[in-house]
Tab-separated table of C-alpha atoms and ligand atoms in Angstrom:
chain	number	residue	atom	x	y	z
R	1197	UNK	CA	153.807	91.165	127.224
R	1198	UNK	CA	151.651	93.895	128.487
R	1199	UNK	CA	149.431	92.403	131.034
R	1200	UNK	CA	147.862	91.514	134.252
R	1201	UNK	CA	147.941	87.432	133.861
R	1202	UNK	CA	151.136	87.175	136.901
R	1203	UNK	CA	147.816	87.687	139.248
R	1204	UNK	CA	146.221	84.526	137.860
R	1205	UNK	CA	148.104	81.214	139.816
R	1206	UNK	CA	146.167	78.654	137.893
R	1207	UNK	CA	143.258	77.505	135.683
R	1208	UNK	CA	141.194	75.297	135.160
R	1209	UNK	CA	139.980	73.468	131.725
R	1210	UNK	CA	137.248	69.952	130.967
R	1211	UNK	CA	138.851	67.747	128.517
R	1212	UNK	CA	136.557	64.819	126.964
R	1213	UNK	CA	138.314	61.587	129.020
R	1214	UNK	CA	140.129	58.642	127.364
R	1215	UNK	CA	137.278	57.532	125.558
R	1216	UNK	CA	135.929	61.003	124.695
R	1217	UNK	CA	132.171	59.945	126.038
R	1218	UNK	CA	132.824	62.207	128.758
R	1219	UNK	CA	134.292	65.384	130.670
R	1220	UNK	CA	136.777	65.655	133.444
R	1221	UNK	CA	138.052	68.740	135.247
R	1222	UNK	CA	141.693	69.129	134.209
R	1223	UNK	CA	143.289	71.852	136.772
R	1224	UNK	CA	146.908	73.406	136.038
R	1225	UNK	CA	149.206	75.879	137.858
R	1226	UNK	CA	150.562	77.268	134.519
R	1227	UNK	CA	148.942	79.581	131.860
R	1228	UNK	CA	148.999	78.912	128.211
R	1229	UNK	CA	152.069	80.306	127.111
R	1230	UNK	CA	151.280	83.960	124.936
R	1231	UNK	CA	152.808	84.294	121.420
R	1232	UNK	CA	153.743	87.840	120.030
R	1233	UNK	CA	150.873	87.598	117.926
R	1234	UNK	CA	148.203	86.814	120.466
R	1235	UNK	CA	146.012	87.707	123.313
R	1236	UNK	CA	144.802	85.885	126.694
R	1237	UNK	CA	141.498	85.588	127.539
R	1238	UNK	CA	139.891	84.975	130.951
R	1239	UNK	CA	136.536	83.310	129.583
R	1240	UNK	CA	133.611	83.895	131.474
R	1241	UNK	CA	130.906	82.196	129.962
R	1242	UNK	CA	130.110	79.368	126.881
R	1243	UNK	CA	127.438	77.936	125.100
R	1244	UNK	CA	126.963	74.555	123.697
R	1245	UNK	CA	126.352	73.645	120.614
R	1246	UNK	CA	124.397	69.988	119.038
R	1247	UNK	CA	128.150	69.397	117.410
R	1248	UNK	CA	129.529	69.415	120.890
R	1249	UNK	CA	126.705	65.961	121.414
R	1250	UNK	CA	128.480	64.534	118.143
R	1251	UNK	CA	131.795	65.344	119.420
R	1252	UNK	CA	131.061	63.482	122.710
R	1253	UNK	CA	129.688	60.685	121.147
R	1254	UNK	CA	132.729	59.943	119.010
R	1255	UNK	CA	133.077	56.551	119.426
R	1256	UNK	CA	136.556	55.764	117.871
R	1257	UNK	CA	138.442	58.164	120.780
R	1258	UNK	CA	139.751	60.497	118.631
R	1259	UNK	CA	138.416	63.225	120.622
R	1260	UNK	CA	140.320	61.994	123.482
R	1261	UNK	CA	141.824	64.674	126.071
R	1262	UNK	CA	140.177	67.014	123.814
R	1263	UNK	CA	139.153	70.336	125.149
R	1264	UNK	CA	135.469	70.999	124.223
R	1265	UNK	CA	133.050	73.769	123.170
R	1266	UNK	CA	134.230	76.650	120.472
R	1267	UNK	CA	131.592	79.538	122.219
R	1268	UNK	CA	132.764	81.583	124.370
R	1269	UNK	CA	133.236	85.322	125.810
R	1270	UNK	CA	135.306	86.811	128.105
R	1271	UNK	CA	137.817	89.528	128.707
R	1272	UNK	CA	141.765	89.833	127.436
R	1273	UNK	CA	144.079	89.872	130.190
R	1274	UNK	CA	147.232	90.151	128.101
R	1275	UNK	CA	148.474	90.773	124.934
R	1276	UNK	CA	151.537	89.925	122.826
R	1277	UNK	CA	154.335	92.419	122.383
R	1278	UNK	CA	153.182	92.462	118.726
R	1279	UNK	CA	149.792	93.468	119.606
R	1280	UNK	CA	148.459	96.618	119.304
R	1281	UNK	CA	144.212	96.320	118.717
R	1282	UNK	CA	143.379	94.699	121.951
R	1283	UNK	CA	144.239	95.494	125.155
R	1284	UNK	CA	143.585	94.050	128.900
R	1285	UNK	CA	139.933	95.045	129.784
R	1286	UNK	CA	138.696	94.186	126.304
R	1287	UNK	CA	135.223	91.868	126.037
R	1288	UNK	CA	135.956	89.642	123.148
R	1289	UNK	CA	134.583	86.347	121.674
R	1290	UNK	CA	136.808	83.905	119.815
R	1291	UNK	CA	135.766	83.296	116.433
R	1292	UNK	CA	134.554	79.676	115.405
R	1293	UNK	CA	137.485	79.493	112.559
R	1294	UNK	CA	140.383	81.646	114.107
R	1295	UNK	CA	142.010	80.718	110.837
R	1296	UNK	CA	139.195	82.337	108.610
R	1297	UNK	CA	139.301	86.066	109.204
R	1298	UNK	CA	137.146	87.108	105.412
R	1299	UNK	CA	136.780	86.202	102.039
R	1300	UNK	CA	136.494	82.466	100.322
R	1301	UNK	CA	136.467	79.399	103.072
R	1302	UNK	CA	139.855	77.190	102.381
R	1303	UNK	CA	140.722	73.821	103.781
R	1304	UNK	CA	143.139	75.222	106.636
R	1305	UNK	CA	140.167	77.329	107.458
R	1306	UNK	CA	138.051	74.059	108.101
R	1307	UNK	CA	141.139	72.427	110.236
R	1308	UNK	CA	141.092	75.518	112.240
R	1309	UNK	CA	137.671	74.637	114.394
R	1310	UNK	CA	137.704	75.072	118.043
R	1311	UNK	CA	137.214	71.863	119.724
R	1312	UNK	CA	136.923	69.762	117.322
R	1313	UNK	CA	139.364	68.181	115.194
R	1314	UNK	CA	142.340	67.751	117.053
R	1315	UNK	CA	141.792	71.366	118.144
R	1316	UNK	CA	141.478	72.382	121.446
R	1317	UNK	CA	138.078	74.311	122.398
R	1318	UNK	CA	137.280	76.884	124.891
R	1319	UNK	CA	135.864	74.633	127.743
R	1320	UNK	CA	138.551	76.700	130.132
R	1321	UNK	CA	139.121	79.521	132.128
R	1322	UNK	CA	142.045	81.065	130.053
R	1323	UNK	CA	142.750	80.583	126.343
R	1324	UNK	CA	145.285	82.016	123.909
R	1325	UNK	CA	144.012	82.963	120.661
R	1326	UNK	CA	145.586	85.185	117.735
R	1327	UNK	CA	144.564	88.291	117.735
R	1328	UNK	CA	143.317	88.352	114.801
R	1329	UNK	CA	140.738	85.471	115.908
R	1330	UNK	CA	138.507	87.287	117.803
R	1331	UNK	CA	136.022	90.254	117.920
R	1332	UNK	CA	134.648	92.370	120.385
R	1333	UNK	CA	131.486	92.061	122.377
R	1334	UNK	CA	128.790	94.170	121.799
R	1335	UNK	CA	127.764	96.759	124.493
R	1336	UNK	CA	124.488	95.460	125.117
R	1337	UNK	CA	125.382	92.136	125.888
R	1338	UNK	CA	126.384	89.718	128.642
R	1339	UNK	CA	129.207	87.634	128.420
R	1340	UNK	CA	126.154	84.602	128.456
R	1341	UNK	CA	124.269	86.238	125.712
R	1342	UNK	CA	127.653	87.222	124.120
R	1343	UNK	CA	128.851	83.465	123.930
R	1344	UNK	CA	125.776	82.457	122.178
R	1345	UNK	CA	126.635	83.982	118.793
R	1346	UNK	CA	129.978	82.597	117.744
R	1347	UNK	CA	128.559	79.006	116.399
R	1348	UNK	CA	124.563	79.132	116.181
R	1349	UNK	CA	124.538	83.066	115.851
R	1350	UNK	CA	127.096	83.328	112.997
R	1351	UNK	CA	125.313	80.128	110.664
R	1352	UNK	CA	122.728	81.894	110.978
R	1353	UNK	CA	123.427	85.009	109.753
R	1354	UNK	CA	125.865	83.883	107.223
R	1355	UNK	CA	122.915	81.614	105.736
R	1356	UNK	CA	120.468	84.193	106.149
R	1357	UNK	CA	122.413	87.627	105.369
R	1358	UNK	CA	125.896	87.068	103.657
R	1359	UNK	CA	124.779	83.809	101.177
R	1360	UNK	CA	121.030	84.410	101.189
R	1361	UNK	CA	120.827	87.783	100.703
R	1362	UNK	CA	117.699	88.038	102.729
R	1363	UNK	CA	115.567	91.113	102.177
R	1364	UNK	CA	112.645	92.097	104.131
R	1365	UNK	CA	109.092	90.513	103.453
R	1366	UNK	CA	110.342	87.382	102.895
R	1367	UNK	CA	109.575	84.415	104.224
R	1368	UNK	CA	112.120	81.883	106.222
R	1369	UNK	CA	111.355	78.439	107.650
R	1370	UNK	CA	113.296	77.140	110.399
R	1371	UNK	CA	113.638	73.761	111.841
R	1372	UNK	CA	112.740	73.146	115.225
R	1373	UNK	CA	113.887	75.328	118.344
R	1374	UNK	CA	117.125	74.862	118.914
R	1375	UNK	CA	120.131	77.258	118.603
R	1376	UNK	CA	120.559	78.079	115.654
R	1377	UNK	CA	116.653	78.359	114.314
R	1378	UNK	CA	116.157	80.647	117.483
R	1379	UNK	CA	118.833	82.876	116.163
R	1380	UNK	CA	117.582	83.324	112.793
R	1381	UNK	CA	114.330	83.500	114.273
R	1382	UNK	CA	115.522	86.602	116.200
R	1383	UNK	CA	117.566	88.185	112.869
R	1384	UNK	CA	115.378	87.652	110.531
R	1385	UNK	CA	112.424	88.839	112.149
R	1386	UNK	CA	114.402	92.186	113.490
R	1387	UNK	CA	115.254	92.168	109.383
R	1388	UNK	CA	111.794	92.587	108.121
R	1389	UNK	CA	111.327	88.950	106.847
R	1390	UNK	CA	108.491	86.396	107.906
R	1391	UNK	CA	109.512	83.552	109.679
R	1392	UNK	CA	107.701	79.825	109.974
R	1393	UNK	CA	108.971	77.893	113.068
R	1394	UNK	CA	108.322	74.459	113.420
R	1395	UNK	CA	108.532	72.391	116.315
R	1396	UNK	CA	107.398	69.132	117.912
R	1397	UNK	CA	106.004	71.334	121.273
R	1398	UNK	CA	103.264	73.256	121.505
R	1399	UNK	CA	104.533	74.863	124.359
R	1400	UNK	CA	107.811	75.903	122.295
R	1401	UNK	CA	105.418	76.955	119.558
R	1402	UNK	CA	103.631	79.391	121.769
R	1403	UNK	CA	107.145	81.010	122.993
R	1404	UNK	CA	108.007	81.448	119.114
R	1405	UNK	CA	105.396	83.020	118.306
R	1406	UNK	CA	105.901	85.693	121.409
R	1407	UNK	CA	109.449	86.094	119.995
R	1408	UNK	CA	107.785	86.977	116.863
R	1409	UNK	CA	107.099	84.018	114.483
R	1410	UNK	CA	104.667	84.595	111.657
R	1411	UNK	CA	103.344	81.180	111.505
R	1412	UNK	CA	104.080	78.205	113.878
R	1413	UNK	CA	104.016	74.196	112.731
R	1414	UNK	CA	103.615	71.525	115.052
R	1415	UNK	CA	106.011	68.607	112.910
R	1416	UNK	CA	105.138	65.950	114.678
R	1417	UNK	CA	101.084	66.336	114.419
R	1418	UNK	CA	101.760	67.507	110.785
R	1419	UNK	CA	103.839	65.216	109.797
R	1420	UNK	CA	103.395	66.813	105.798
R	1421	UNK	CA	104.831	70.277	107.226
R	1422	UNK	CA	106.131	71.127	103.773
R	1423	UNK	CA	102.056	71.263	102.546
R	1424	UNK	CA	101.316	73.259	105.747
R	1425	UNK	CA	104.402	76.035	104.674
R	1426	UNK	CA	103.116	76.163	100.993
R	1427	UNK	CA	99.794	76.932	101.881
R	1428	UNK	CA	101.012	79.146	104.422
R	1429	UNK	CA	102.740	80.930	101.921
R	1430	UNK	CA	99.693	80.486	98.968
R	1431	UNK	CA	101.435	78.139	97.136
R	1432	UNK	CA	104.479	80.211	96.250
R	1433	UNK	CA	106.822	78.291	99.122
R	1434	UNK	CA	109.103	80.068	101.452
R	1435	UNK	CA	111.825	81.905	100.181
R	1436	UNK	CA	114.718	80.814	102.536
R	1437	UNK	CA	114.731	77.330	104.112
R	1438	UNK	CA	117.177	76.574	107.134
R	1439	UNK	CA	117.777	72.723	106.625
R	1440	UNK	CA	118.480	71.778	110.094
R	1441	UNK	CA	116.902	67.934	110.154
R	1442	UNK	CA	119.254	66.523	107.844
R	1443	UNK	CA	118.352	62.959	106.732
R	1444	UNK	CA	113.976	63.166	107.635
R	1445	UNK	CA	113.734	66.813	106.792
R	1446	UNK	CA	115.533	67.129	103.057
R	1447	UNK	CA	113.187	66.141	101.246
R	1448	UNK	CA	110.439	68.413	102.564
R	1449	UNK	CA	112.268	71.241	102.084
R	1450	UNK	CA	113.100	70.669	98.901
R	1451	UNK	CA	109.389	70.570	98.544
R	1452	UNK	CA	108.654	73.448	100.167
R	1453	UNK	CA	110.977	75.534	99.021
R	1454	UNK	CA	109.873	78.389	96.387
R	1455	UNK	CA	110.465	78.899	92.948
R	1456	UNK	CA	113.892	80.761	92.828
R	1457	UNK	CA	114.067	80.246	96.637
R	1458	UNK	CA	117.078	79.211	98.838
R	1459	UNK	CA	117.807	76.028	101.069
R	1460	UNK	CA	120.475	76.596	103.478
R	1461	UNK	CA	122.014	73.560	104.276
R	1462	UNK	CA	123.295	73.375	107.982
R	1463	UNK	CA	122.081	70.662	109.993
R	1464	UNK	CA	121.955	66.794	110.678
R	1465	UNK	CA	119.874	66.811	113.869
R	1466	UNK	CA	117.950	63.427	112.095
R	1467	UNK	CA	121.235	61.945	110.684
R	1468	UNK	CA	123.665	61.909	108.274
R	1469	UNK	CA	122.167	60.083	105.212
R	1470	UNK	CA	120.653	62.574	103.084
R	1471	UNK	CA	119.752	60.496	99.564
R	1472	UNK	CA	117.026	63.569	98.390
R	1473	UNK	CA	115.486	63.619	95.252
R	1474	UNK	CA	116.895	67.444	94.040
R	1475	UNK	CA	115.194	67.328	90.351
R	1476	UNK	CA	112.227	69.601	92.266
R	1477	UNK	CA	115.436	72.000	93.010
R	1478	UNK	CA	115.663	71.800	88.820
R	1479	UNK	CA	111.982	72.992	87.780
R	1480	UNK	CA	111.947	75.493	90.689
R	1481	UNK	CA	115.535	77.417	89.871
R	1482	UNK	CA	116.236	77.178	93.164
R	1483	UNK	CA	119.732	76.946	95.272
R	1484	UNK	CA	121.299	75.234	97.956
R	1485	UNK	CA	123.460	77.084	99.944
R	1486	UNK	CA	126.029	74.879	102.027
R	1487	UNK	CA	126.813	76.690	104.971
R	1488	UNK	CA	130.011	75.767	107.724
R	1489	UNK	CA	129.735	78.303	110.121
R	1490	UNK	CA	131.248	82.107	109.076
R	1491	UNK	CA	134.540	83.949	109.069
R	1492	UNK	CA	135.631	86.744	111.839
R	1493	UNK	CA	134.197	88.981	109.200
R	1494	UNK	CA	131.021	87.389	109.499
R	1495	UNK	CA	130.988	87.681	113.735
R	1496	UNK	CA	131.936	91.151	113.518
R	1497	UNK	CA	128.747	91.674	110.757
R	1498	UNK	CA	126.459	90.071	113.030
R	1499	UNK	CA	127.677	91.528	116.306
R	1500	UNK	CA	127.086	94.940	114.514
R	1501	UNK	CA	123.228	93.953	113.549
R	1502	UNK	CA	122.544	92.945	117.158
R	1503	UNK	CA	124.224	96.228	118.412
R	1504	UNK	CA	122.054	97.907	116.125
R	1505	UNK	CA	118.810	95.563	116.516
R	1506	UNK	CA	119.198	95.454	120.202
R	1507	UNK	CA	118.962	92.350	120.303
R	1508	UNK	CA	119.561	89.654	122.800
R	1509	UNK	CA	119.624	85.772	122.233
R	1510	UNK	CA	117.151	83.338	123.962
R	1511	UNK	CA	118.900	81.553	126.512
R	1512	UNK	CA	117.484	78.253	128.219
R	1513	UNK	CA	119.275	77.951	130.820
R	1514	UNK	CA	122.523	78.573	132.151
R	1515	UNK	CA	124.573	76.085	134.413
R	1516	UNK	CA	127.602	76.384	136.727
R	1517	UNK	CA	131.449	75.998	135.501
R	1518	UNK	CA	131.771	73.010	137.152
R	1519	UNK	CA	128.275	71.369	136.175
R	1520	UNK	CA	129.808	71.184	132.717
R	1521	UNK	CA	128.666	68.002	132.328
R	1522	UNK	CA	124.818	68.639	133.303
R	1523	UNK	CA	124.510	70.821	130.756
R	1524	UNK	CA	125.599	68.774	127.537
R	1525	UNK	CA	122.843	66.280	129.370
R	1526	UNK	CA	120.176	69.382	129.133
R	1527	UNK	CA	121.272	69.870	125.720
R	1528	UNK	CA	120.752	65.885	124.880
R	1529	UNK	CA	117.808	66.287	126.404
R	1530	UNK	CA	116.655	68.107	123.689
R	1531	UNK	CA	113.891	69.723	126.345
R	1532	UNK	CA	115.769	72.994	125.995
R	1533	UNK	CA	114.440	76.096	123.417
R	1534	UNK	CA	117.390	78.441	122.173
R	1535	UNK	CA	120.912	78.167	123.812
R	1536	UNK	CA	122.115	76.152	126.821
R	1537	UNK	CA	124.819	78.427	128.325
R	1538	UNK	CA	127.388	77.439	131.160
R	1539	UNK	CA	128.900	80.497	133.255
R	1540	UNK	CA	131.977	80.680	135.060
R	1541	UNK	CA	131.658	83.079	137.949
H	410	NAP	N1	126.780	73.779	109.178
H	410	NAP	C1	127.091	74.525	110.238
H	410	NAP	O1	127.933	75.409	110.188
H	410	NAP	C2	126.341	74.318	111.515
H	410	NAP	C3	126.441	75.250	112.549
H	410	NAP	C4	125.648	75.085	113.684
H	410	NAP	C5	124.807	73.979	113.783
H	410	NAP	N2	124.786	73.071	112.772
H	410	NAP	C6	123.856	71.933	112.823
H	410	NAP	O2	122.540	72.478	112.856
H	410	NAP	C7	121.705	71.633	113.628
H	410	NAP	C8	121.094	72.459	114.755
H	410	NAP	O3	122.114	72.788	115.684
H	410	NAP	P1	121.748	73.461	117.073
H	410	NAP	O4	123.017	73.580	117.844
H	410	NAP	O5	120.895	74.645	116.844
H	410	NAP	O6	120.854	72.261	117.699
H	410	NAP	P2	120.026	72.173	119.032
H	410	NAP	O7	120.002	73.458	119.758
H	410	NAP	O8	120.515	70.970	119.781
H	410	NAP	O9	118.548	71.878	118.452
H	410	NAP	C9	117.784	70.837	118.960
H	410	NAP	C10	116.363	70.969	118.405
H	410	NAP	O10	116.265	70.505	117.071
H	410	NAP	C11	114.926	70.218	116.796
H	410	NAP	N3	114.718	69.014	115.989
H	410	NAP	C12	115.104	67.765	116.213
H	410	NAP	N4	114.615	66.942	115.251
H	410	NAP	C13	113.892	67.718	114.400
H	410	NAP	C14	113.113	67.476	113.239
H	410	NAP	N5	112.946	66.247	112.739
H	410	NAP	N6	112.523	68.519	112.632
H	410	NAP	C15	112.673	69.760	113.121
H	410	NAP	N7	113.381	70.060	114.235
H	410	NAP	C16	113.973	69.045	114.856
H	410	NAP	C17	114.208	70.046	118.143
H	410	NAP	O11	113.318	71.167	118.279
H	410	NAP	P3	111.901	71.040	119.009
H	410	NAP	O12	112.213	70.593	120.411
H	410	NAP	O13	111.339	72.409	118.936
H	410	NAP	O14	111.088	70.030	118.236
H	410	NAP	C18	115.361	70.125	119.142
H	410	NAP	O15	114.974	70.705	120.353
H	410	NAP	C19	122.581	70.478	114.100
H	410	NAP	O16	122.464	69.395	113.215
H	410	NAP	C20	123.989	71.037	114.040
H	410	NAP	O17	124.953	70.044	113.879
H	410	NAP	C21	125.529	73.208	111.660
């Protein structure tokens, strides 16, 4: 083991309690023991995610002494004897899937989910991951803005860029302000394309439209926002739809989707129970795209068009280590716009 990890004396992790409805701070004097194969990581900062809500709201306990969260960045602090791409000073993230590295998604890759499952998350000050699990950090980002991208960052690129094929010119509606729509916001706009946010605040409106949105719907006050994006688009509809709401949104994106367009199906922020009508999806040609996160491949793709881009992801707000808990409330909230970050300094 090459590294510098006999410095650390302990660590510190939140695990969901008993009943999985909450956190509790879970300290230890020993480190997680370092396979051949794998690095450590001293994690620095996380984000949270609307999955980590439905993960804490599990009511049958299966979540129980779970470790939460599956964003993260920090910096390896020692490597396996096997190891020979990373080395102790290295800014990584841990991929969503450290089972899926490239190519076709597979059941094991599914199983392999940080923090959910039975799989522990990243909710800690040290983790072990495989080395081949991770990627590197961009230079032009934080370890806050870097632990943004490995959840809400990556769907959104692997909807937009890898299964959508997204060129630039055309147009992309996302669904409210959270995460994940902030992040295509930001990559599809750097991309060329034309991008309709919607959101139930005019306040959050304003900011999206500073961060570059070509057209802004207020849902709530136009409650037929489908109509709104096909005459926004002169009654072609929008190319690429992010389906965020889930059970009150399908519909109208099925209807507001374009002829030969794409729905990316991601979300469930209004529930489960989708029971669409998809015929429309018939006379238009178009396609649904499910999407469950993305592969290391994909993290290393997007990592390089941020590099590139320059870009930097919207964070909220960021809360202390050990205010864990106050800022899954901030994300419940639902008050916050982009990513709700928690920093461990
Ligand atoms: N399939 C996957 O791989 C994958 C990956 C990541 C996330 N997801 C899913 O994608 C969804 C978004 O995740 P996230 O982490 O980005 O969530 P988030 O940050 O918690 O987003 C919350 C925002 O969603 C918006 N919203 C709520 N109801 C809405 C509605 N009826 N219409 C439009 N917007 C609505 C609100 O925006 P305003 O306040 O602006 O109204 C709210 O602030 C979740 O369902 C999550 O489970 C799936």
């Amino acid at each position: 083991m090459n590294n510098s990890a006999h410095t650390i004396s302990h660590t510190r992790s939140f695990r969901f309690n008993a009943e999985g409805n909450s956190l509790r701070l879970h300290a230890q004097t020993s480190l997680p023991s370092l396979g051949e194969n794998q690095v450590l990581i001293q994690l620095a900062a996380y984000s949270l995610n609307y999955r980590d809500l439905l993960n804490m709201q599990d009511i049958n306990g299966r979540r129980a002494d779970l470790i939460p969260l599956s964003d993260a960045a920090g910096t390896v602090v020692a490597v396996g004897k096997a190891v020979s791409n990373w080395q102790p000073g290295d800014r990584v993230s841990p991929n969503f899937f450290p089972a899926w590295h490239d190519g076709v998604f597979a059941p094991h890759h599914l199983a392999s989910a940080l923090g959910g499952g039975q799989v522990d998350g990243v909710l800690a000050e040290h983790v072990v991951l495989d080395a081949d699990a991770i990627a590197r950090i961009p230079a032009h980002l934080s370890f806050a803005q870097a632990a943004c991208l490995p959840c809400a960052g990556v769907t959104a690129w692997h909807a937009l860029f890898e299964r959508g094929q997204l060129q630039a010119g055309q147009t992309v509606l996302v669904q409210g302000t959270g995460g994940v729509a902030m992040m295509a916001l930001q990559l599809a706009t750097a991309h060329g394309a034309r991008v309709i946010v919607t959101s139930s605040s005019e306040e959050k409106l304003a900011r999206a439209r500073e961060l570059g949105a070509w057209h802004t719907i207020n849902y709530r006050q136009t409650p037929d926002w489908d109509l709104q994006a096909m005459a926004l688009t002169e009654g072609r509809g929008v190319d690429h739809i992010l389906e965020l709401g889930g059970a009150e949104t399908y519909q109208k994106s099925i209807s507001a989707v374009a002829f030969g367009g794409q729905i990316a199906q991601i979300g469930v922020l209004t529930g489960f129970n989708l029971a669409p009508n998809m015929l429309p999806l018939q006379f238009k040609n178009a396609n649904v795209n499910g999407i469950c996160v993305g592969s290391v491949a994909h993290l290393r793709a997007l990592n390089q068009f941020m590099e590139q881009h320059q870009i930097t992801p919207l964070i909220d707000k960021t809360f202390a280590f050990e205010d864990s808990a106050a800022a899954f409330e901030h994300l419940r909230s639902a008050a916050h716009m982009g990513k709700v970050v928690i920093q461990n300094s």
